[in-house]
Amino acid sequence: AASRVSKEQEVDSKDAIILHQFSRPNNGVPSLSPFCLKMETYLRMADLPYQNYFDGKLSPQGKMPWIEYNHKKVSGTEFIIDFLEEKLGVNLNKNLGPHERAVSRAVTKMVEEHFYWTLAYCQWVENLHETRKMISVCGPFSDLLKWILCHLTKGIVKREMYGHGIGRFSEEEIYALMEKDMRSLAGLLGDKKYIMGPKLSTVDATVFGHLAQAMWTLPGTRPERLIKGELINLAMYCERIRRKFWPEWHHDDDNTLYESEESSEASKTHSPLQDFSFYSRTETFDEEGTENSISHTPDTDYTGHSLFDSDVDMDDCRDQEQCK
Amino acid sequence: MKLYLLMLNFPSEIIQNYFDGKLSPQGKMPWIEYNHKKVSGTEFIIDFLEEKLGVNLNKNLGPHERAVSRAVTKMVEEHFYWTLAYCQWVENLHETRKMISVCGPFSDLLKWILCHLTKGIVKREMYGHGIGRFSEEEIYALMEKDMRSLAGLLGDKKYIMGPKLSTVDATVFGHLAQAMWTLPGTRPERLIKGELINLAMYCERIRRKFWPEWHHDDDNTLYESEESSEASKTHSPLQDFSFYSRTETFDEEGTENSISHTPDTDYTGHSLFDSDVDMDDCRDQEQCK
């Protein structure tokens, strides 16, 4: 079983990756933030052991997620990935040629710098009432606190969108842009297994982190209808990645037709992410042919419920939209 | 936006520039008016023109190519754009100031005010966007990665998506032209004219094809060997060119655009408002999308 560090002990970042991110929502999704989900999924794709800190402490630049490794703090998912590639020798893009790498970067930027804002608008402005239900806040006045946090976040998102430029368009125009981005992703994926071909690459972490929001955090919205309807190849892609890298994240409908090749996991009642101390990655290891030699230890705690989980963190919601 | 319109081969009667600095209802620049309808945001403008006028520079692209084209457009407009704005309005402000046209009394003071107002707005917007929270070194690192990506995407092709022009070329040119001609002494300029020379040649190709009136002292340098070398002229502001032959473009590109070209096309479109001193020009430049 995973060893739980007592509250008094500091988890040292010596030779260990500490991932700082917002705490888990209560509906099974690992994160409401595309960038936090991207980062954690990347670590799993690269088979890097890590420890989660859900304390809500922002990076020195006021961003989330960020990591600590050997006492060095790195912020911004692009810089974090560069850092890990340099320090730990991992590289999910090693099979890509120069043109493919350029396309991969362009897709990453379209998703992170444009599509991201349309999702944030849906999640924190238009669909706020649904998002509110997913946030975990406990203790007295939790309903009021949730309301305050959600509306603070909404205000910040709207202000940032105005600075970015996209916020000056009408709601219809924002959704038109969102649809174009999603159709582009569907066109880029086609009938391939992953964005760049049969093998995983870095861009899959980005695309999954964002599309997962449409799949599982935006109930009753246009992006959800689009991805589960016409752009079904994207839904299947998300399911593939979820089942491969997030086996502890279950849904009631795990036996639906999205994925036929994976063995169907026993349908479980929907519940928040469990603490999984044993997680077999053999299938991934062989199948993807990764050359990553960092071994996986049985007591790796991928959900990484840290000692801080039970703390009620007032900053979580408000800062979620600052995830980059 | 201007390049896109030129690429469509429209006669100038239907393209008129208004340099009055009046922002769109959403506070953005550029924007167009057509048949009394206002459209803002270059993506929406292009959609509008495709629908109303039946033009389409992307008609030869398949679905995957169109998706790649959109991704490249977004990388340039939503990410690379900010690194250029940082260079232009924050780090290299003193050089940018020299390029702005303000005349009349107190023009130096006005230029200083406008430039520093713009700098403040750019920094604030970059912070909201997220990229402004990185250090200057990090911002330049991101800029370099974007430029190297563009160089890798172009390769040795004539245009971004192949031998024919497409919509994304208007975006890429609009942005790379800043590095080529408005950021003297900066890292992006050194990079594009040095290691990423294929991008510089690409910019020159497009400049010479669509802006023959836009001259440089070094027009006879080695950037472009296939085009006939225009007589080297002293650098001067854009001239009013009323005669401009587009035959070469027409045949070479094989466009199916049947709008004919008339000899008195005024591509620079200096409008009746030009001589007005417009206080808003500088401050609003950074809102250009």
Coordinates of C-alpha atoms in Angstrom, one line a residue:
Chain A
A1 CA 0.0 0.0 0.0
A2 CA 1.1 3.5 -0.6
S3 CA 2.9 5.0 2.4
R4 CA 1.2 8.0 3.7
V5 CA 3.4 10.8 4.8
S6 CA 2.4 12.2 8.1
K7 CA 1.3 15.8 8.1
E8 CA 4.4 16.9 10.0
Q9 CA 6.8 15.5 7.4
E10 CA 7.9 17.5 4.4
V11 CA 8.0 15.6 1.2
D12 CA 11.4 16.2 -0.2
S13 CA 11.7 16.9 -3.9
K14 CA 15.1 15.3 -4.1
D15 CA 15.0 13.0 -7.1
A16 CA 11.3 13.1 -6.9
I17 CA 8.8 15.1 -8.9
I18 CA 6.2 17.0 -6.9
L19 CA 3.3 18.1 -8.9
H20 CA 1.3 21.1 -7.5
Q21 CA -2.2 21.3 -8.7
F22 CA -5.8 22.0 -7.7
S23 CA -7.6 19.4 -5.7
R24 CA -9.7 16.8 -7.3
P25 CA -13.3 17.6 -8.3
N26 CA -15.9 15.3 -6.9
N27 CA -17.2 13.8 -10.1
G28 CA -14.3 11.5 -11.0
V29 CA -12.4 13.8 -13.4
P30 CA -8.8 14.2 -12.2
S31 CA -9.0 18.0 -12.8
L32 CA -11.2 20.8 -14.0
S33 CA -8.1 22.5 -15.4
P34 CA -6.9 21.4 -18.8
F35 CA -3.3 22.2 -17.9
C36 CA -3.2 20.3 -14.7
L37 CA -4.8 17.3 -16.4
K38 CA -2.3 17.7 -19.3
M39 CA 0.7 17.7 -16.9
E40 CA -0.4 14.7 -14.8
T41 CA -1.3 12.7 -17.9
Y42 CA 2.1 13.5 -19.4
L43 CA 3.9 12.3 -16.3
R44 CA 1.9 9.0 -16.6
M45 CA 2.6 8.8 -20.4
A46 CA 6.3 9.2 -19.7
D47 CA 6.1 6.7 -16.9
L48 CA 7.6 9.2 -14.4
P49 CA 6.7 8.7 -10.8
Y50 CA 5.4 11.8 -9.0
Q51 CA 3.7 13.0 -5.9
N52 CA 0.7 15.3 -6.0
Y53 CA 0.4 18.3 -3.7
F54 CA -3.2 19.6 -3.7
D55 CA -2.4 22.5 -1.4
G56 CA -3.5 25.1 -3.9
K57 CA -0.3 27.0 -3.5
L58 CA 0.4 28.9 -6.7
S59 CA 3.8 29.0 -8.4
P60 CA 6.0 32.2 -7.9
Q61 CA 4.4 33.5 -11.2
G62 CA 0.9 32.8 -9.8
K63 CA 0.3 29.8 -12.1
M64 CA -0.9 26.3 -11.8
P65 CA 0.3 23.5 -12.3
W66 CA 3.9 23.7 -11.3
I67 CA 6.5 21.2 -10.2
E68 CA 9.4 20.9 -7.8
Y69 CA 12.3 18.6 -8.6
N70 CA 15.5 18.6 -6.6
H71 CA 14.4 21.8 -5.0
K72 CA 14.0 23.5 -8.3
K73 CA 10.6 25.1 -9.1
V74 CA 9.4 25.1 -12.7
S75 CA 6.2 26.7 -13.9
G76 CA 4.3 26.6 -17.2
T77 CA 3.7 23.2 -18.8
E78 CA 5.9 23.8 -21.8
F79 CA 8.8 24.7 -19.6
I80 CA 8.1 21.8 -17.3
I81 CA 8.2 19.4 -20.2
D82 CA 11.4 20.9 -21.5
F83 CA 12.9 20.6 -18.0
L84 CA 11.9 17.0 -17.6
E85 CA 13.3 16.1 -21.1
E86 CA 16.6 17.7 -20.1
K87 CA 16.9 16.4 -16.6
L88 CA 15.4 12.9 -16.9
G89 CA 16.0 12.1 -20.6
V90 CA 12.4 11.5 -21.4
N91 CA 11.1 12.5 -24.8
L92 CA 7.7 11.5 -26.2
N93 CA 8.5 13.2 -29.5
K94 CA 11.6 11.4 -30.4
N95 CA 10.0 9.6 -33.3
L96 CA 8.8 12.8 -35.0
G97 CA 10.6 14.5 -37.8
P98 CA 11.1 18.3 -38.0
H99 CA 7.9 19.0 -40.0
E100 CA 5.9 16.7 -37.6
R101 CA 7.3 18.5 -34.6
A102 CA 6.3 21.8 -36.1
V103 CA 2.8 20.6 -36.8
S104 CA 2.7 19.2 -33.2
R105 CA 3.7 22.6 -31.8
A106 CA 1.1 24.4 -33.9
V107 CA -1.7 22.1 -32.7
T108 CA -0.5 22.5 -29.1
K109 CA -0.7 26.3 -29.5
M110 CA -4.1 26.2 -31.1
V111 CA -5.5 24.1 -28.2
E112 CA -3.7 25.9 -25.4
E113 CA -3.9 29.5 -26.6
H114 CA -7.3 29.5 -28.3
F115 CA -9.5 26.5 -27.7
Y116 CA -8.6 26.7 -24.0
W117 CA -10.4 30.1 -23.7
T118 CA -13.6 28.8 -25.4
L119 CA -13.7 25.9 -22.9
A120 CA -13.0 28.3 -20.0
Y121 CA -15.9 30.4 -21.2
C122 CA -18.2 27.4 -21.2
Q123 CA -17.0 26.1 -17.9
W124 CA -16.8 29.2 -15.9
V125 CA -19.3 31.6 -17.5
E126 CA -22.1 29.9 -19.4
N127 CA -22.2 26.5 -17.6
L128 CA -21.1 27.8 -14.2
H129 CA -24.1 26.3 -12.3
E130 CA -23.0 22.8 -13.4
T131 CA -19.3 23.4 -12.7
R132 CA -20.2 24.5 -9.2
K133 CA -21.6 21.1 -8.4
M134 CA -18.2 19.5 -9.2
I135 CA -16.1 21.5 -6.9
S136 CA -15.1 19.9 -3.6
V137 CA -15.5 22.3 -0.7
C138 CA -16.5 20.9 2.7
G139 CA -17.1 22.4 6.1
P140 CA -19.5 25.1 7.3
F141 CA -20.9 27.5 4.7
S142 CA -19.5 25.3 1.9
D143 CA -22.4 26.2 -0.4
L144 CA -21.8 29.9 0.1
L145 CA -18.1 29.5 -0.3
K146 CA -18.6 27.6 -3.5
W147 CA -20.8 30.3 -4.8
I148 CA -18.3 33.0 -4.0
L149 CA -15.4 31.1 -5.5
C150 CA -17.3 30.3 -8.7
H151 CA -18.3 33.9 -9.3
L152 CA -14.9 35.2 -8.5
T153 CA -13.4 32.8 -11.1
K154 CA -16.1 33.8 -13.6
G155 CA -15.1 37.4 -13.2
I156 CA -11.4 36.6 -13.6
V157 CA -12.0 34.5 -16.7
K158 CA -14.1 37.2 -18.4
R159 CA -11.4 39.8 -17.6
E160 CA -8.6 37.7 -19.0
M161 CA -10.6 36.8 -22.1
Y162 CA -11.1 40.5 -22.7
G163 CA -7.3 41.1 -22.4
H164 CA -6.6 38.1 -24.6
G165 CA -9.0 39.5 -27.3
I166 CA -11.4 36.6 -27.6
G167 CA -13.6 38.0 -24.9
R168 CA -14.7 40.8 -27.1
F169 CA -16.7 38.5 -29.3
S170 CA -20.3 37.5 -28.6
E171 CA -21.2 34.2 -27.1
E172 CA -22.3 32.9 -30.5
E173 CA -19.0 33.9 -32.0
I174 CA -17.1 32.2 -29.2
Y175 CA -19.0 29.0 -29.7
A176 CA -18.4 29.2 -33.5
L177 CA -14.7 29.4 -32.8
M178 CA -14.9 26.5 -30.4
E179 CA -16.6 24.4 -32.9
K180 CA -14.0 25.2 -35.6
D181 CA -11.2 24.2 -33.2
M182 CA -13.0 20.9 -32.4
R183 CA -13.6 20.1 -36.0
S184 CA -9.9 20.8 -36.7
L185 CA -8.9 18.4 -34.0
A186 CA -11.2 15.8 -35.5
G187 CA -9.7 16.4 -38.9
L188 CA -6.2 16.1 -37.5
L189 CA -6.9 12.9 -35.7
G190 CA -8.9 11.3 -38.5
D191 CA -9.0 7.6 -37.9
K192 CA -5.5 7.4 -36.3
K193 CA -4.9 6.1 -32.9
Y194 CA -3.2 9.3 -31.6
I195 CA -2.8 12.8 -33.0
M196 CA 0.5 12.2 -34.7
G197 CA 0.0 8.6 -35.7
P198 CA 0.1 5.1 -34.0
K199 CA 2.4 6.2 -31.2
L200 CA 1.8 8.7 -28.4
S201 CA 3.5 12.0 -28.5
T202 CA 3.5 15.1 -26.3
V203 CA 0.6 16.8 -28.1
D204 CA -1.7 14.0 -27.0
A205 CA -1.3 15.1 -23.4
T206 CA -2.4 18.6 -24.4
V207 CA -5.3 17.5 -26.6
F208 CA -6.6 15.0 -24.0
G209 CA -6.3 17.5 -21.1
H210 CA -8.6 19.9 -23.0
L211 CA -11.0 17.5 -24.7
A212 CA -11.5 15.7 -21.4
Q213 CA -13.3 18.9 -20.2
A214 CA -15.8 18.6 -23.1
M215 CA -16.2 14.9 -22.4
W216 CA -16.7 15.0 -18.6
T217 CA -17.0 18.4 -17.1
L218 CA -19.5 20.3 -19.4
P219 CA -22.8 18.4 -19.1
G220 CA -25.5 19.6 -21.3
T221 CA -23.3 21.9 -23.4
R222 CA -22.6 22.3 -27.1
P223 CA -19.0 21.0 -26.9
E224 CA -20.3 17.9 -25.1
R225 CA -22.9 17.2 -27.7
L226 CA -20.4 17.8 -30.5
I227 CA -17.7 15.5 -29.2
K228 CA -20.1 12.7 -28.3
G229 CA -22.1 13.1 -31.5
E230 CA -20.6 14.1 -34.8
L231 CA -16.9 14.1 -33.7
I232 CA -17.1 10.7 -32.2
N233 CA -13.5 9.8 -33.2
L234 CA -12.4 12.4 -30.6
A235 CA -14.6 10.8 -27.9
M236 CA -13.1 7.4 -28.7
Y237 CA -9.6 8.9 -28.5
C238 CA -10.4 10.4 -25.1
E239 CA -11.7 7.0 -23.9
R240 CA -8.6 5.2 -25.2
I241 CA -6.4 7.6 -23.2
R242 CA -8.5 7.6 -20.1
R243 CA -8.5 3.8 -19.9
K244 CA -4.8 3.5 -20.6
F245 CA -3.5 6.1 -18.2
W246 CA -6.3 6.6 -15.7
P247 CA -7.5 3.1 -14.9
E248 CA -8.8 4.2 -11.5
W249 CA -11.1 6.8 -13.1
H250 CA -14.3 4.9 -13.6
H251 CA -17.6 5.7 -15.2
D252 CA -21.0 3.9 -15.0
D253 CA -20.9 3.5 -18.7
D254 CA -17.5 1.9 -19.0
N255 CA -19.0 -0.9 -21.0
T256 CA -20.5 1.3 -23.7
L257 CA -19.5 1.1 -27.4
Y258 CA -16.8 3.8 -27.3
E259 CA -14.0 1.3 -27.0
S260 CA -14.1 -2.3 -28.2
E261 CA -10.5 -3.3 -28.1
E262 CA -9.8 -2.7 -24.4
S263 CA -11.1 -5.3 -22.0
S264 CA -14.1 -4.0 -20.3
E265 CA -13.6 -3.1 -16.7
A266 CA -16.3 -4.2 -14.4
S267 CA -18.9 -1.5 -14.3
K268 CA -18.5 0.3 -11.0
T269 CA -20.7 2.8 -9.3
H270 CA -19.4 6.3 -10.0
S271 CA -17.2 7.5 -7.2
P272 CA -14.3 9.9 -6.7
L273 CA -10.8 8.8 -7.7
Q274 CA -9.7 6.0 -5.5
D275 CA -6.2 5.6 -4.0
F276 CA -4.6 3.0 -6.2
S277 CA -1.4 1.8 -4.8
F278 CA -0.9 -0.9 -7.4
Y279 CA -1.1 0.1 -11.1
S280 CA 0.3 -2.2 -13.8
R281 CA 1.8 -0.4 -16.7
T282 CA 3.1 -3.5 -18.4
E283 CA 0.7 -3.2 -21.3
T284 CA 1.6 0.4 -22.0
F285 CA 5.3 -0.4 -21.6
D286 CA 5.3 -3.1 -24.2
E287 CA 2.8 -1.6 -26.5
E288 CA 4.3 1.9 -26.8
G289 CA 7.8 0.6 -26.9
T290 CA 9.0 3.4 -24.7
E291 CA 12.6 3.5 -23.8
N292 CA 11.9 5.1 -20.5
S293 CA 13.9 3.1 -18.0
I294 CA 12.6 4.6 -14.8
S295 CA 11.1 1.6 -13.2
H296 CA 7.7 1.6 -11.8
T297 CA 7.4 0.7 -8.1
P298 CA 4.3 -1.0 -6.9
D299 CA 3.5 1.5 -4.3
T300 CA 3.5 4.5 -6.6
D301 CA 0.5 6.5 -5.7
Y302 CA -0.7 8.0 -8.9
T303 CA -3.7 9.7 -7.4
G304 CA -1.2 11.2 -5.0
H305 CA -3.7 12.2 -2.4
S306 CA -1.4 14.3 -0.4
L307 CA -1.4 15.1 3.3
F308 CA -3.1 18.4 2.4
D309 CA -6.2 16.9 0.8
S310 CA -8.4 17.3 3.7
D311 CA -7.6 21.0 4.1
V312 CA -10.3 23.2 2.9
D313 CA -8.4 25.4 0.4
M314 CA -10.2 28.7 -0.3
D315 CA -8.0 29.4 -3.2
D316 CA -8.8 26.4 -5.3
C317 CA -11.7 27.6 -7.4
R318 CA -10.6 31.1 -8.0
D319 CA -7.2 30.0 -9.2
Q320 CA -8.4 27.2 -11.4
E321 CA -8.6 29.5 -14.4
Q322 CA -5.0 30.6 -14.0
C323 CA -3.9 27.2 -15.0
K324 CA -1.4 27.4 -17.8
Chain B
M1 CA -6.0 41.5 -43.7
K2 CA -4.7 43.8 -46.4
L3 CA -2.6 41.0 -47.9
Y4 CA -5.6 38.7 -47.9
L5 CA -7.6 41.2 -49.9
L6 CA -4.7 41.7 -52.3
M7 CA -4.4 37.9 -52.7
L8 CA -8.0 37.8 -53.8
N9 CA -7.2 40.0 -56.8
F10 CA -9.9 42.5 -56.1
P11 CA -9.9 45.8 -58.1
S12 CA -9.1 48.6 -55.7
E13 CA -12.5 50.3 -56.2
I14 CA -13.9 47.9 -53.8
I15 CA -11.0 48.1 -51.3
Q16 CA -10.8 51.5 -49.7
N17 CA -8.5 52.1 -46.7
Y18 CA -9.8 54.3 -43.9
F19 CA -6.9 55.3 -41.7
D20 CA -9.1 57.2 -39.3
G21 CA -8.2 55.0 -36.3
K22 CA -11.9 54.5 -35.4
L23 CA -12.1 51.1 -33.7
S24 CA -14.8 48.5 -34.4
P25 CA -17.8 48.3 -32.0
Q26 CA -15.8 45.7 -30.1
G27 CA -12.8 48.0 -29.8
K28 CA -10.7 46.0 -32.4
M29 CA -8.7 46.8 -35.4
P30 CA -8.9 46.0 -38.3
W31 CA -12.5 45.8 -39.3
I32 CA -14.4 46.1 -42.5
E33 CA -17.6 47.6 -43.8
Y34 CA -19.3 46.1 -46.7
N35 CA -22.8 47.0 -47.9
H36 CA -23.2 48.8 -44.6
K37 CA -22.4 45.7 -42.6
K38 CA -19.6 45.9 -40.1
V39 CA -17.4 42.9 -39.4
S40 CA -14.6 42.6 -36.9
G41 CA -12.0 40.0 -36.2
T42 CA -9.9 38.8 -39.2
E43 CA -11.2 35.2 -39.0
F44 CA -14.8 36.4 -39.1
I45 CA -14.0 38.9 -41.8
I46 CA -12.6 36.1 -44.0
D47 CA -15.6 33.9 -43.3
F48 CA -17.8 36.8 -44.3
L49 CA -16.0 37.5 -47.5
E50 CA -16.0 33.8 -48.4
E51 CA -19.7 33.7 -47.9
K52 CA -20.7 37.0 -49.5
L53 CA -18.2 37.0 -52.4
G54 CA -17.7 33.4 -53.0
V55 CA -13.9 33.6 -52.6
N56 CA -11.8 30.8 -51.0
L57 CA -8.0 30.7 -50.9
N58 CA -8.2 27.3 -49.2
K59 CA -10.2 25.5 -51.8
N60 CA -7.4 23.2 -52.8
L61 CA -6.8 22.0 -49.3
G62 CA -8.0 18.6 -48.0
P63 CA -9.5 18.3 -44.5
H64 CA -6.3 17.4 -42.8
E65 CA -4.5 20.3 -44.5
R66 CA -7.2 22.7 -43.5
A67 CA -6.8 21.5 -39.9
V68 CA -3.0 22.0 -40.0
S69 CA -3.6 25.4 -41.6
R70 CA -5.9 26.4 -38.7
A71 CA -3.5 25.1 -36.1
V72 CA -0.6 27.1 -37.7
T73 CA -2.9 30.2 -37.8
K74 CA -3.7 29.9 -34.2
M75 CA -0.1 29.3 -33.1
V76 CA 0.9 32.5 -34.9
E77 CA -2.1 34.7 -34.0
E78 CA -2.6 33.6 -30.4
H79 CA 0.9 32.9 -29.2
F80 CA 3.7 34.2 -31.6
Y81 CA 1.7 37.5 -31.9
W82 CA 2.3 38.3 -28.2
T83 CA 6.0 37.7 -28.3
L84 CA 6.2 40.1 -31.2
A85 CA 4.1 42.6 -29.4
Y86 CA 6.4 42.3 -26.4
C87 CA 9.4 43.0 -28.6
Q88 CA 7.7 45.8 -30.5
W89 CA 6.0 47.7 -27.7
V90 CA 8.1 46.8 -24.6
E91 CA 11.6 45.9 -25.3
N92 CA 12.2 47.7 -28.5
L93 CA 9.9 50.6 -27.9
H94 CA 12.5 53.3 -28.7
E95 CA 12.9 52.0 -32.2
T96 CA 9.1 51.5 -32.8
R97 CA 8.6 55.1 -31.7
K98 CA 10.6 56.3 -34.7
M99 CA 8.3 54.5 -37.1
I100 CA 5.1 56.1 -36.0
S101 CA 3.7 58.9 -38.1
V102 CA 2.5 61.8 -35.9
C103 CA 2.8 65.4 -37.2
G104 CA 2.0 68.8 -35.9
P105 CA 3.0 70.6 -32.7
F106 CA 4.2 68.5 -29.8
S107 CA 4.5 65.5 -32.0
D108 CA 7.5 64.2 -30.1
L109 CA 5.7 64.4 -26.8
L110 CA 2.5 62.9 -28.3
K111 CA 4.5 60.0 -29.7
W112 CA 6.1 59.4 -26.4
I113 CA 2.7 59.3 -24.6
L114 CA 1.1 57.1 -27.2
C115 CA 4.0 54.6 -27.1
H116 CA 4.0 54.4 -23.4
L117 CA 0.3 54.0 -23.2
T118 CA 0.5 51.2 -25.8
K119 CA 3.3 49.5 -23.8
G120 CA 1.2 49.5 -20.7
I121 CA -1.8 48.1 -22.5
V122 CA 0.3 45.3 -24.1
K123 CA 1.8 44.4 -20.8
R124 CA -1.6 44.2 -19.1
E125 CA -3.1 42.1 -21.9
M126 CA -0.1 39.8 -21.9
Y127 CA -0.6 39.3 -18.2
G128 CA -4.3 38.4 -18.7
H129 CA -3.3 36.1 -21.5
G130 CA -0.9 34.3 -19.3
I131 CA 2.3 34.7 -21.3
G132 CA 3.1 38.0 -19.6
R133 CA 3.9 36.1 -16.4
F134 CA 7.1 34.7 -17.9
S135 CA 10.4 36.4 -17.8
E136 CA 11.8 38.2 -20.8
E137 CA 14.2 35.3 -21.5
E138 CA 11.4 32.9 -21.4
I139 CA 9.3 35.0 -23.7
Y140 CA 12.1 35.1 -26.2
A141 CA 12.6 31.4 -25.9
L142 CA 9.0 30.9 -26.8
M143 CA 9.3 33.3 -29.7
E144 CA 12.3 31.4 -31.0
K145 CA 10.5 28.1 -30.8
D146 CA 7.6 29.5 -32.8
M147 CA 9.8 30.9 -35.5
R148 CA 11.7 27.6 -35.8
S149 CA 8.4 25.8 -36.1
L150 CA 7.4 28.1 -38.9
A151 CA 10.7 27.5 -40.6
G152 CA 10.2 23.8 -40.3
L153 CA 6.7 24.0 -41.6
L154 CA 7.7 26.1 -44.6
G155 CA 10.8 24.0 -45.4
D156 CA 11.8 24.6 -49.0
K157 CA 8.3 25.1 -50.2
K158 CA 7.1 28.3 -51.9
Y159 CA 4.2 28.9 -49.5
I160 CA 3.3 27.4 -46.1
M161 CA 0.9 24.7 -47.5
G162 CA 2.7 24.1 -50.8
P163 CA 3.2 25.7 -54.2
K164 CA 0.0 27.7 -54.0
L165 CA -1.0 30.5 -51.8
S166 CA -3.6 29.8 -49.1
T167 CA -5.2 31.8 -46.3
V168 CA -2.5 31.0 -43.7
D169 CA 0.1 32.8 -45.8
A170 CA -1.7 36.1 -45.1
T171 CA -1.4 35.4 -41.3
V172 CA 2.2 34.2 -41.4
F173 CA 3.4 37.1 -43.6
G174 CA 1.5 39.7 -41.5
H175 CA 3.5 38.5 -38.5
L176 CA 6.9 37.7 -39.9
A177 CA 6.9 41.0 -41.7
Q178 CA 7.2 42.6 -38.3
A179 CA 10.4 40.7 -37.5
M180 CA 11.7 41.5 -41.0
W181 CA 11.0 45.2 -41.1
T182 CA 9.9 46.7 -37.8
L183 CA 12.2 45.3 -35.2
P184 CA 15.6 46.6 -36.0
G185 CA 18.5 45.2 -33.9
T186 CA 16.4 42.6 -32.2
R187 CA 16.7 38.8 -31.7
P188 CA 13.7 37.9 -34.0
E189 CA 15.3 40.1 -36.8
R190 CA 18.7 38.4 -36.4
L191 CA 17.0 35.0 -36.4
I192 CA 14.9 35.4 -39.5
K193 CA 17.6 37.1 -41.5
G194 CA 20.2 34.6 -40.3
E195 CA 19.5 31.0 -39.5
L196 CA 15.8 31.0 -40.7
I197 CA 16.6 32.5 -44.0
N198 CA 13.9 30.5 -45.8
L199 CA 11.4 32.6 -43.9
A200 CA 13.1 35.8 -45.0
M201 CA 13.0 34.7 -48.6
Y202 CA 9.3 33.8 -48.2
C203 CA 8.6 37.3 -46.8
E204 CA 10.5 38.9 -49.7
R205 CA 8.6 36.7 -52.2
I206 CA 5.3 37.9 -50.9
R207 CA 6.3 41.5 -50.5
R208 CA 7.5 41.8 -54.0
K209 CA 4.4 40.1 -55.4
F210 CA 1.8 42.1 -53.6
W211 CA 3.5 45.4 -52.7
P212 CA 5.6 46.4 -55.6
E213 CA 5.5 50.0 -54.3
W214 CA 7.1 49.0 -51.1
H215 CA 10.8 49.4 -51.8
H216 CA 13.9 48.8 -49.9
D217 CA 17.5 50.0 -50.5
D218 CA 18.6 46.4 -50.7
D219 CA 16.1 45.3 -53.2
N220 CA 18.9 43.7 -55.3
T221 CA 20.2 41.5 -52.5
L222 CA 20.4 37.8 -52.7
Y223 CA 17.1 37.1 -51.0
E224 CA 15.2 36.5 -54.2
S225 CA 16.8 35.4 -57.4
E226 CA 13.8 34.3 -59.4
E227 CA 12.0 37.7 -59.4
S228 CA 13.3 40.3 -61.8
S229 CA 15.2 42.8 -59.8
E230 CA 13.4 46.1 -59.4
A231 CA 15.5 49.2 -59.8
S232 CA 17.0 50.1 -56.4
K233 CA 15.2 53.1 -55.0
T234 CA 15.8 55.3 -52.0
H235 CA 13.7 54.1 -49.1
S236 CA 10.6 56.3 -49.0
P237 CA 7.0 55.9 -47.6
L238 CA 4.5 53.9 -49.7
Q239 CA 3.8 55.8 -52.9
D240 CA 0.5 56.1 -54.5
F241 CA 0.7 53.7 -57.4
S242 CA -2.1 54.0 -59.8
F243 CA -0.8 51.6 -62.3
Y244 CA 0.0 48.1 -61.1
S245 CA 0.2 45.0 -63.3
R246 CA -1.0 41.8 -61.7
T247 CA -0.7 39.6 -64.8
E248 CA 2.1 37.5 -63.4
T249 CA 0.2 36.6 -60.2
F250 CA -3.0 35.9 -62.2
D251 CA -1.4 33.4 -64.5
E252 CA 1.0 31.9 -62.1
E253 CA -1.4 31.2 -59.3
G254 CA -4.1 30.0 -61.7
T255 CA -6.8 31.7 -59.5
E256 CA -10.3 31.3 -60.7
N257 CA -11.2 34.7 -59.4
S258 CA -12.8 36.5 -62.3
I259 CA -12.9 40.0 -60.9
S260 CA -11.0 41.9 -63.5
H261 CA -8.2 44.3 -62.7
T262 CA -8.4 47.9 -63.9
P263 CA -5.3 50.0 -64.6
D264 CA -6.1 52.7 -62.1
T265 CA -6.0 50.4 -59.1
D266 CA -4.8 52.3 -56.1
Y267 CA -3.4 49.7 -53.9
T268 CA -2.1 51.9 -51.3
G269 CA -5.5 53.4 -50.9
H270 CA -4.4 56.6 -49.2
S271 CA -7.8 58.0 -48.3
L272 CA -9.0 61.4 -47.7
F273 CA -8.5 61.0 -44.0
D274 CA -4.7 60.5 -44.3
S275 CA -3.7 64.0 -43.5
D276 CA -5.7 64.1 -40.3
V277 CA -3.5 63.8 -37.2
D278 CA -5.1 60.9 -35.5
M279 CA -4.3 60.5 -31.8
D280 CA -5.6 57.0 -31.7
D281 CA -3.3 55.4 -34.2
C282 CA -0.5 54.3 -31.9
R283 CA -2.4 53.3 -28.9
D284 CA -4.7 51.1 -30.9
Q285 CA -2.0 49.4 -33.0
E286 CA -1.6 46.7 -30.4
Q287 CA -5.2 45.7 -30.6
C288 CA -4.6 44.6 -34.2
K289 CA -5.6 41.0 -34.6

